[in-house]
Coordinates of C-alpha atoms and ligand atoms in Angstrom, one line a residue:
X1 CA 8.9 -1.6 34.3
X2 CA 10.6 -1.9 30.9
X3 CA 10.5 -4.2 27.9
X4 CA 13.5 -4.5 25.7
X5 CA 11.8 -5.3 22.4
X6 CA 14.9 -6.1 20.5
X7 CA 18.0 -8.0 21.8
X8 CA 19.9 -10.6 19.8
X9 CA 20.9 -12.7 22.8
X10 CA 21.8 -15.7 20.6
X11 CA 25.0 -13.9 19.5
X12 CA 28.2 -15.7 20.5
X13 CA 29.3 -12.9 22.7
X14 CA 26.6 -13.7 25.2
X15 CA 27.5 -17.4 25.3
X16 CA 29.6 -17.2 28.5
X17 CA 27.6 -14.9 30.7
X18 CA 24.0 -14.9 29.6
X19 CA 22.7 -15.6 33.1
X20 CA 24.6 -12.6 34.5
X21 CA 23.4 -10.4 31.6
X22 CA 19.8 -11.5 32.4
X23 CA 20.2 -10.9 36.1
X24 CA 21.5 -7.4 35.5
X25 CA 18.5 -6.8 33.3
X26 CA 16.1 -8.0 36.1
X27 CA 17.9 -5.7 38.6
X28 CA 17.3 -2.7 36.3
X29 CA 13.6 -3.5 36.1
X30 CA 13.5 -5.1 32.6
X31 CA 10.4 -7.3 32.8
X32 CA 10.5 -8.8 29.4
X33 CA 12.8 -9.2 26.4
X34 CA 12.0 -10.0 22.8
X35 CA 14.7 -11.7 20.7
X36 CA 14.3 -11.3 17.0
X37 CA 16.0 -14.0 14.8
X38 CA 18.0 -13.3 11.7
X39 CA 17.7 -16.6 9.8
X40 CA 16.3 -20.1 10.1
X41 CA 19.1 -21.3 12.4
X42 CA 18.9 -18.4 14.8
X43 CA 15.0 -18.7 14.8
X44 CA 15.5 -22.2 16.3
X45 CA 18.0 -20.8 18.8
X46 CA 15.5 -18.1 19.8
X47 CA 12.9 -20.8 20.5
X48 CA 15.4 -22.6 22.6
X49 CA 16.0 -19.4 24.7
X50 CA 12.3 -18.7 25.1
X51 CA 12.0 -22.2 26.5
X52 CA 14.7 -21.6 29.1
X53 CA 13.5 -18.2 30.4
X54 CA 9.9 -17.4 31.1
X55 CA 10.3 -13.6 30.6
X56 CA 11.9 -14.0 27.2
X57 CA 9.9 -14.0 23.9
X58 CA 10.9 -14.3 20.3
X59 CA 10.4 -13.5 16.7
X60 CA 11.3 -15.7 13.8
X61 CA 12.4 -14.6 10.4
X62 CA 15.1 -14.0 7.9
X63 CA 17.1 -10.7 7.9
X64 CA 17.8 -8.9 4.6
X65 CA 21.5 -9.7 5.1
X66 CA 20.6 -13.4 5.1
X67 CA 18.2 -13.4 2.2
X68 CA 20.7 -14.0 -0.6
X69 CA 19.6 -17.6 -0.9
X70 CA 16.0 -16.9 0.0
X71 CA 13.8 -19.9 -0.9
X72 CA 10.1 -20.1 -0.9
X73 CA 10.2 -23.3 1.0
X74 CA 11.7 -21.4 4.0
X75 CA 8.2 -20.0 4.5
X76 CA 6.9 -23.4 5.5
X77 CA 9.8 -23.8 8.0
X78 CA 9.1 -20.3 9.4
X79 CA 5.4 -21.1 9.7
X80 CA 6.2 -24.2 11.8
X81 CA 8.6 -22.2 14.0
X82 CA 6.1 -19.3 14.4
X83 CA 3.5 -21.7 15.8
X84 CA 5.5 -21.9 19.0
X85 CA 3.6 -20.2 21.8
X86 CA 6.4 -17.7 22.7
X87 CA 6.9 -16.5 19.2
X88 CA 5.2 -13.2 19.0
X89 CA 6.3 -11.7 15.7
X90 CA 7.9 -12.3 12.3
X91 CA 11.3 -10.6 12.4
X92 CA 13.6 -9.1 11.8
X93 CA 12.9 -8.6 8.2
X94 CA 13.3 -5.7 5.8
X95 CA 15.6 -4.1 3.3
X96 CA 19.2 -3.1 3.8
X97 CA 20.8 -1.1 0.9
X98 CA 23.7 0.1 3.0
X99 CA 25.6 -3.1 3.4
X100 CA 23.9 -4.7 0.3
X101 CA 24.8 -8.2 1.4
X102 CA 22.0 -9.7 -0.6
X103 CA 20.7 -8.7 -4.1
X104 CA 17.9 -6.1 -3.8
X105 CA 15.4 -8.3 -5.7
X106 CA 16.1 -11.2 -3.3
X107 CA 15.7 -8.9 -0.3
X108 CA 12.3 -7.7 -1.6
X109 CA 11.1 -11.2 -2.3
X110 CA 12.0 -12.4 1.2
X111 CA 10.5 -9.3 2.7
X112 CA 7.2 -9.6 0.9
X113 CA 6.9 -13.4 1.4
X114 CA 7.4 -12.9 5.2
X115 CA 5.0 -10.1 5.4
X116 CA 2.4 -12.3 3.8
X117 CA 3.2 -15.0 6.3
X118 CA 2.7 -12.6 9.1
X119 CA -0.6 -11.5 7.7
X120 CA -1.7 -15.1 7.4
X121 CA -0.7 -15.9 11.0
X122 CA -2.0 -12.6 12.3
X123 CA 1.5 -11.7 13.8
X124 CA 3.1 -8.3 13.8
X125 CA 6.5 -7.8 12.0
X126 CA 9.7 -6.3 13.2
X127 CA 11.3 -4.2 10.4
X128 CA 14.9 -3.4 9.7
X129 CA 15.5 -0.5 7.3
X130 CA 18.8 1.0 6.2
X131 CA 18.9 3.4 3.3
X132 CA 15.8 1.7 1.9
X133 CA 13.0 3.8 3.4
X134 CA 11.1 4.6 0.2
X135 CA 11.1 1.0 -1.0
X136 CA 10.1 -0.2 2.4
X137 CA 7.3 2.3 2.5
X138 CA 6.0 1.3 -1.0
X139 CA 5.9 -2.4 0.1
X140 CA 4.2 -1.6 3.4
X141 CA 1.7 0.6 1.7
X142 CA 0.8 -2.2 -0.8
X143 CA -0.6 -4.2 2.2
X144 CA -2.8 -1.4 3.4
X145 CA -6.0 -3.3 3.5
X146 CA -4.7 -6.1 5.6
X147 CA -4.1 -6.7 9.3
X148 CA -0.4 -5.9 8.9
X149 CA 1.2 -4.1 11.9
X150 CA 4.8 -3.2 11.9
X151 CA 7.4 -2.1 14.4
X152 CA 10.2 0.0 12.8
X153 CA 13.1 -1.1 14.8
X154 CA 16.1 1.2 15.4
X155 CA 14.4 4.0 13.6
X156 CA 16.7 6.6 12.1
X157 CA 14.6 8.3 9.5
X158 CA 13.3 11.9 9.6
X159 CA 9.9 13.2 10.7
X160 CA 8.3 12.9 7.3
X161 CA 9.3 9.2 7.1
X162 CA 8.0 8.6 10.6
X163 CA 4.8 10.4 9.8
X164 CA 3.8 8.3 6.8
X165 CA 4.3 5.2 8.9
X166 CA 2.4 6.5 11.9
X167 CA -0.4 7.5 9.6
X168 CA -0.7 3.8 8.7
X169 CA -0.9 2.9 12.4
X170 CA 2.6 1.4 12.7
X171 CA 5.0 1.8 15.7
X172 CA 8.5 3.3 16.0
X173 CA 11.2 1.9 18.2
X174 CA 14.5 3.5 19.3
X175 CA 17.8 2.1 20.5
X176 CA 20.9 3.5 22.2
X177 CA 21.6 5.6 19.1
X178 CA 19.4 8.3 20.4
X179 CA 21.9 8.8 23.3
X180 CA 24.8 9.5 20.9
X181 CA 26.4 12.9 21.0
X182 CA 25.8 13.6 17.4
X183 CA 22.1 12.5 17.4
X184 CA 20.5 15.9 17.8
X185 CA 18.4 15.5 14.7
X186 CA 17.3 12.0 15.7
X187 CA 16.3 13.3 19.1
X188 CA 14.0 15.8 17.3
X189 CA 12.4 12.9 15.6
X190 CA 11.9 11.1 19.0
X191 CA 10.2 14.2 20.3
X192 CA 7.8 14.1 17.4
X193 CA 6.7 10.5 17.9
X194 CA 3.5 10.4 20.0
X195 CA 3.9 8.4 23.3
X196 CA 1.3 5.8 22.3
X197 CA 3.4 4.8 19.2
X198 CA 6.8 4.5 20.9
X199 CA 8.8 1.4 21.9
X200 CA 12.3 0.9 23.3
X201 CA 15.0 -1.6 22.6
X202 CA 18.7 -2.2 22.8
X203 CA 19.5 -4.1 19.6
X204 CA 22.0 -5.9 21.8
X205 CA 24.9 -6.6 21.3
X206 CA 25.0 -3.5 19.0
X207 CA 24.3 0.2 19.4
X208 CA 25.4 0.5 23.0
X209 CA 24.0 3.7 24.6
X210 CA 26.2 6.4 26.2
X211 CA 28.0 6.1 28.6
X212 CA 28.8 2.4 27.7
X213 CA 29.4 3.1 24.0
X214 CA 32.1 1.0 22.5
X215 CA 31.3 -2.0 24.8
X216 CA 28.9 -4.8 24.2
X217 CA 25.3 -3.8 24.6
X218 CA 22.9 -5.7 26.8
X219 CA 19.2 -5.5 27.8
X220 CA 19.8 -3.7 31.2
X221 CA 20.9 -0.7 29.1
X222 CA 17.4 -0.2 27.7
X223 CA 16.8 1.9 30.8
X224 CA 19.3 4.4 29.3
X225 CA 17.2 4.6 26.2
X226 CA 14.2 5.2 28.4
X227 CA 16.0 7.9 30.3
X228 CA 16.8 9.7 27.1
X229 CA 13.2 9.5 26.0
X230 CA 12.0 10.8 29.4
X231 CA 14.3 13.8 29.0
X232 CA 13.2 14.5 25.4
X233 CA 9.5 14.2 26.1
X234 CA 9.8 15.9 29.5
X235 CA 8.1 13.1 31.4
X236 CA 9.3 10.8 34.2
X237 CA 11.2 7.6 33.6
X238 CA 8.3 5.8 35.2
X239 CA 6.0 7.3 32.5
X240 CA 8.3 6.0 29.8
X241 CA 8.3 2.5 31.3
X242 CA 4.6 2.4 31.7
X243 CA 3.8 3.8 28.2
X244 CA 6.3 1.8 26.2
X245 CA 5.5 -1.4 28.1
X246 CA 1.8 -1.0 27.4
X247 CA 2.6 -0.4 23.7
X248 CA 4.7 -3.6 23.6
X249 CA 1.8 -5.4 25.3
X250 CA -0.6 -4.1 22.7
X251 CA 1.7 -4.8 19.8
X252 CA 3.3 -8.1 20.7
X253 CA 1.0 -9.4 23.4
X254 CA 3.9 -9.6 25.9
X255 CA 3.8 -8.3 29.4
X256 CA 0.4 -7.6 30.9
X257 CA -2.4 -5.0 30.6
X258 CA -1.8 -2.4 33.3
X259 CA -4.2 -2.5 36.3
X260 CA -6.9 0.0 36.5
X261 CA -5.6 3.4 37.6
X262 CA -8.0 5.1 40.1
X263 CA -5.8 8.2 40.1
X264 CA -3.1 9.3 37.7
X265 CA -0.6 12.1 37.5
X266 CA -0.3 14.4 34.5
X267 CA 1.4 17.8 34.3
X268 CA 1.6 18.3 38.1
X269 CA -2.1 17.5 38.6
X270 CA -3.7 14.5 40.0
X271 CA -6.6 13.1 38.0
X272 CA -9.3 11.1 39.8
X273 CA -10.9 8.5 37.6
X274 CA -14.4 8.5 39.1
X275 CA -16.4 6.5 36.6
X276 CA -16.5 5.3 33.0
X277 CA -20.2 5.6 33.0
X278 CA -21.7 8.5 31.1
X279 CA -25.2 9.8 30.3
X280 CA -24.0 11.0 26.9
X281 CA -22.4 9.4 23.9
X282 CA -20.1 12.0 22.4
X283 CA -18.8 10.8 19.0
X284 CA -15.2 11.7 19.8
X285 CA -15.1 9.9 23.1
X286 CA -12.6 7.0 23.3
X287 CA -14.3 5.4 26.2
X288 CA -15.7 2.5 24.3
X289 CA -12.5 1.8 22.3
X290 CA -9.6 2.0 24.5
X291 CA -9.5 3.9 27.8
X292 CA -5.8 4.1 28.0
X293 CA -4.0 7.4 28.5
X294 CA -0.3 7.7 28.6
X295 CA -0.1 4.0 29.5
X296 CA -2.6 4.4 32.4
X297 CA -5.5 2.0 32.0
X298 CA -8.6 3.9 32.9
X299 CA -11.1 1.3 31.8
X300 CA -13.3 0.6 34.8
X301 CA -16.5 -1.4 35.0
X302 CA -19.2 -0.3 37.4
X303 CA -18.4 -3.2 39.7
X304 CA -14.8 -2.0 39.9
X305 CA -15.6 1.6 41.0
X306 CA -13.9 2.1 44.4
X307 CA -15.3 4.1 47.3
X308 CA -14.1 7.5 48.4
X309 CA -11.6 6.0 50.9
X310 CA -9.6 4.3 48.2
X311 CA -9.2 7.6 46.3
X312 CA -8.4 9.5 49.4
X313 CA -5.7 7.0 50.3
X314 CA -4.1 7.4 46.8
X315 CA -4.3 11.2 46.9
X316 CA -2.4 11.4 50.2
X317 CA -1.3 15.0 50.7
X318 CA -3.3 17.0 48.1
X319 CA -0.8 19.8 48.4
X320 CA 1.6 17.8 46.4
X321 CA -0.4 18.6 43.3
X322 CA -1.5 21.8 41.6
X323 CA -5.1 20.6 41.4
X324 CA -7.1 17.4 42.2
X325 CA -9.2 17.0 39.0
X326 CA -12.4 14.9 38.8
X327 CA -12.7 13.6 35.3
X328 CA -12.2 10.3 33.6
X329 CA -13.9 8.8 30.6
X330 CA -17.3 9.1 32.2
X331 CA -19.4 11.8 33.9
X332 CA -18.2 12.3 37.5
X333 CA -21.5 13.7 38.8
X334 CA -23.0 10.2 38.3
X335 CA -21.0 9.5 41.5
X336 CA -21.6 12.9 43.1
X337 CA -21.7 11.6 46.7
X338 CA -18.2 10.1 46.2
X339 CA -16.9 13.2 44.6
X340 CA -18.3 15.2 47.5
X341 CA -16.5 13.1 50.1
X342 CA -13.2 13.3 48.3
X343 CA -13.5 17.1 47.7
X344 CA -14.2 17.7 51.4
X345 CA -11.0 15.7 52.2
X346 CA -9.0 17.7 49.7
X347 CA -10.2 21.1 50.9
X348 CA -9.7 20.2 54.6
X349 CA -6.1 19.3 53.7
X350 CA -5.2 22.4 51.8
X351 CA -5.7 21.2 48.2
X352 CA -7.4 22.6 45.2
X353 CA -10.3 20.9 43.4
X354 CA -11.6 21.0 39.9
X355 CA -14.6 19.2 38.5
X356 CA -14.8 18.4 34.8
X357 CA -18.4 17.8 33.9
X358 CA -21.0 17.8 31.1
X359 CA -23.2 20.0 33.3
X360 CA -26.0 17.4 33.5
X361 CA -25.5 16.7 37.2
X362 CA -28.8 18.2 38.4
X363 CA -30.7 15.9 36.0
X364 CA -28.6 12.9 36.8
X365 CA -29.1 13.4 40.6
X366 CA -32.7 14.5 40.3
X367 CA -31.9 17.5 42.5
X368 CA -30.0 20.8 42.4
X369 CA -26.5 19.7 43.5
X370 CA -24.9 23.1 42.9
X371 CA -25.3 24.5 46.4
X372 CA -23.4 21.4 47.7
X373 CA -20.4 22.5 45.7
X374 CA -19.9 25.6 47.8
X375 CA -16.5 25.5 49.5
X376 CA -15.5 22.1 48.2
X377 CA -15.1 22.7 44.5
X378 CA -12.8 25.5 43.4
X379 CA -13.3 25.2 39.6
X380 CA -16.1 23.7 37.6
X381 CA -15.2 23.1 33.9
X382 CA -18.2 22.3 31.8
X383 CA -18.0 20.8 28.3
X384 CA -20.0 23.2 26.1
X385 CA -19.3 21.3 22.8
X386 CA -21.4 23.8 20.8
X387 CA -23.5 26.9 21.5
X388 CA -26.0 25.6 19.0
X389 CA -28.5 23.3 20.7
X390 CA -29.0 21.2 17.6
X391 CA -25.3 20.6 17.1
X392 CA -24.9 20.0 20.8
X393 CA -27.4 17.2 20.8
X394 CA -25.8 15.7 17.7
X395 CA -22.3 15.8 19.1
X396 CA -23.3 14.3 22.4
X397 CA -25.9 11.8 21.1
X398 CA -28.4 13.3 23.6
X399 CA -31.8 15.1 23.6
X400 CA -31.7 18.8 22.7
X401 CA -33.3 19.8 25.9
X402 CA -30.1 18.8 27.7
X403 CA -28.4 21.9 26.2
X404 CA -30.8 24.0 28.3
X405 CA -30.2 21.8 31.3
X406 CA -26.5 22.5 31.0
X407 CA -27.1 26.2 30.6
X408 CA -29.3 26.2 33.7
X409 CA -26.6 24.3 35.6
X410 CA -24.0 26.9 34.7
X411 CA -26.3 29.8 35.8
X412 CA -26.8 28.1 39.1
X413 CA -23.3 26.9 39.8
X414 CA -21.7 30.3 39.3
X415 CA -23.3 31.4 42.5
X416 CA -21.5 28.8 44.5
X417 CA -18.2 28.1 42.7
X418 CA -15.7 30.9 42.0
X419 CA -14.2 29.7 38.8
X420 CA -16.7 28.5 36.2
X421 CA -15.2 27.6 32.8
X422 CA -16.9 26.5 29.6
X423 CA -14.8 24.5 27.2
X424 CA -14.9 23.7 23.6
X425 CA -13.1 20.7 22.2
X426 CA -11.6 21.7 18.9
X427 CA -12.6 18.6 16.9
X428 CA -15.1 19.8 14.4
X429 CA -16.4 22.7 12.4
X430 CA -17.8 24.4 15.5
X431 CA -18.6 28.1 15.6
X432 CA -16.0 29.1 18.1
X433 CA -16.9 32.8 18.1
X434 CA -20.6 32.0 18.8
X435 CA -19.5 29.8 21.7
X436 CA -17.3 32.5 23.1
X437 CA -20.1 35.1 23.0
X438 CA -22.6 32.7 24.5
X439 CA -20.2 31.9 27.3
X440 CA -18.9 35.4 28.1
X441 CA -21.8 37.6 27.2
X442 CA -24.8 35.5 28.0
X443 CA -23.5 33.4 30.9
X444 CA -20.7 35.6 32.2
X445 CA -18.2 32.9 32.8
X446 CA -14.8 32.0 31.4
X447 CA -14.3 30.5 27.9
X448 CA -11.6 28.1 26.9
X449 CA -10.7 26.1 23.8
X450 CA -9.0 22.8 24.4
X451 CA -7.8 19.9 22.3
X452 CA -9.2 16.5 23.2
X453 CA -6.4 14.9 25.3
X454 CA -3.1 16.1 23.9
Ligands
NI501 NI1 18.4 -6.3 15.1

């Protein structure tokens, strides 16, 4: 369920009980651990540990504290070590002006040389920053046209500092320090980081989270970091585990891609992932890139689309949710027969249904399906995109006549479904007022603006 992306298990204080430590981690649902090295010697130790335990991965690199004697020849050594199949990153590397154990120029040289190695090997980097944010940022920025991807480990900067890193596509990782009593400001920063950019770690044996503060830290406690994030982002611990593990999978290539989710929960609703197929090709749609939402993998080939029974089984008691929503990255009316079966089940069992659609269902099914919605669909939400047929066709990558098909669908469906809503995704310079007038005055249904997947 969780991945501890930063634990220095080669420290001497794990020497006597590492097996117990790892057993406790397993019991708490820690699936994988990544051990970053701090110099050449510990890089070798890390490789040793990854060979002993299948769920342990590593990073090799020289920490700023240990770069006083940085020598270009170390790059060749690191390159050899990084070739090991369980080494997933170069790290931890960076700049530390707080302790100042190595001269700044040496730190910078080591940092740059190792970044260039990571770029050459197409590996991500694990970055250590302490009172060096601006210099780190300048260096990171100078590699902007490369494949560099960085995890900012034990992040403790402010929102501005996080933003400029996020804007460059990098990831932010938090430790037990977010659980500390005096960490209110840092918790505000945690809240600001989007879920798809977050990772968790312990930095064992340091930074032990509350309530174990003062004792040695260990990977099992990464769950406490997860609990704190769940509270801050107001999501479940399971959500935190799924999202941060997926991010670690994407970033380091450890763990596994989550199985396809046929249904998924968000904000008290249950979403039914009916199909990824779509008759349109909206330019803002992420379907082709990465159909992952909050760590749920929604990417589904046609051959993987399940029948109604599978969905019904996952829904269980529909009264457990505010609404059962048919959506997904495709157009649900492409599988109208399946939607119909599920909707009947939901209504017979006291649930509430909503269909999110592009309003092309009658064309897709080559018949008027709106009368069939009577009594089984409570709300139909149609993507309007634009009240201008020309712009509509451009946004959706579809023939202009489909605008009028959508309009015709709305006029028909409002006779059979009590709530009909037209939505505008606020992604472009769209005439919102025109859309509102078209919806309310011309069609007589409800208008709503919505962001595309918050
Ligand atoms: Ni560390």
